[in-house]
XYZ file of C-alpha atoms in Angstrom:
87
model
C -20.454 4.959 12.765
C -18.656 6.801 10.005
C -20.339 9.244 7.691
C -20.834 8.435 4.036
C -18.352 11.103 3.443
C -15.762 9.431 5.444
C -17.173 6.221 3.701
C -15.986 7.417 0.257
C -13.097 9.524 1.609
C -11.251 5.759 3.440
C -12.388 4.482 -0.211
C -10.499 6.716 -2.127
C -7.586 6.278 0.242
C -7.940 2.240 -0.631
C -7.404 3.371 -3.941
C -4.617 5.168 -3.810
C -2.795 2.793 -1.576
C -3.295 0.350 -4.395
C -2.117 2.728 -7.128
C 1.357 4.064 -5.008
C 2.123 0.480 -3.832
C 5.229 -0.105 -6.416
C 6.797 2.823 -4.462
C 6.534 1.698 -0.961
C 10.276 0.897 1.047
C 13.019 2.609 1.452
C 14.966 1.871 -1.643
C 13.024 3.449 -4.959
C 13.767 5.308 -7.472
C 11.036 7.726 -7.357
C 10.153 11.079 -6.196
C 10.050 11.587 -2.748
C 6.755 12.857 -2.711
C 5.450 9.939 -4.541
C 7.183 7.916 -2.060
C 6.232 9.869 1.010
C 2.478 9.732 -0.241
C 2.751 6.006 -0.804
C 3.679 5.381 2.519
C 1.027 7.632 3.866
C -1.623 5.478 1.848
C 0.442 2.250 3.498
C 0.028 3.684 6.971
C -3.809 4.459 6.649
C -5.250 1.707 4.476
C -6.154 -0.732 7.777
C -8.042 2.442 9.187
C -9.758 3.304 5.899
C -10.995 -0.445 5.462
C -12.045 -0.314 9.454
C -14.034 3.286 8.296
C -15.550 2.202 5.370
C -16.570 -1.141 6.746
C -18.269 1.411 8.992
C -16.687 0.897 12.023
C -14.547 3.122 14.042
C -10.661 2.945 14.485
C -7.814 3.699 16.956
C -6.394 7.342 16.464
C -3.449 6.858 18.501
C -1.868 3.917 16.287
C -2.564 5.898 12.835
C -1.029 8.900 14.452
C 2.195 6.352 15.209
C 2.251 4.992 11.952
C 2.419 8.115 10.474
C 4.983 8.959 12.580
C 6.895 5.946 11.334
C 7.260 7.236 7.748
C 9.766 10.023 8.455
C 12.038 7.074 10.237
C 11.810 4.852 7.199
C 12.430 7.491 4.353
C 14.580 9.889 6.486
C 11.870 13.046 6.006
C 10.151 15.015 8.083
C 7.042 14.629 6.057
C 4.528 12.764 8.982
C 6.070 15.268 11.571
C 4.481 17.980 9.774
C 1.403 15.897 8.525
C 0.513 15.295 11.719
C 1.336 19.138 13.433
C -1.252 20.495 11.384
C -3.486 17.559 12.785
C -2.742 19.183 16.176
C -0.729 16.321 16.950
């Protein structure tokens, strides 16, 4: 069962999934950070609902959605995101 901390941390993540969603796909004019970060919050928000509906979630398909982003936006952004997970 998550923490409260995680509770509020997959909350805030919820939130900023919602905020960043105009600059989700491959095609926006945008920063690529803002882009990169929106697709982050994309990735996570199913595991973030799972955690703060207090329940646990798979590791191993967040860690391959991340992975995803740097395909779709042509970065290396989730590569690196998820080296200093130890990934």
């Amino acid at each position: 069962m998550p923490t409260d901390q995680a509770r509020l941390l997959a909350l805030a993540l919820i939130e900023i999934r919602n905020l960043l969603a105009d600059y989700l796909g491959s095609d926006v004019d945008a920063p690529m950070s803002i882009r990169v970060a929106a697709h982050i919050a994309y990735a996570l928000h199913n595991e973030a609902q799972t955690t703060y509906n207090n329940a646990d979630f798979q590791l191993d398909h967040a860690t391959r959605k991340i992975a995803v982003i740097d395909q779709i936006l042509g970065v290396a952004d989730g590569a690196a995101l998820l080296s200093r997970f130890g990934v």
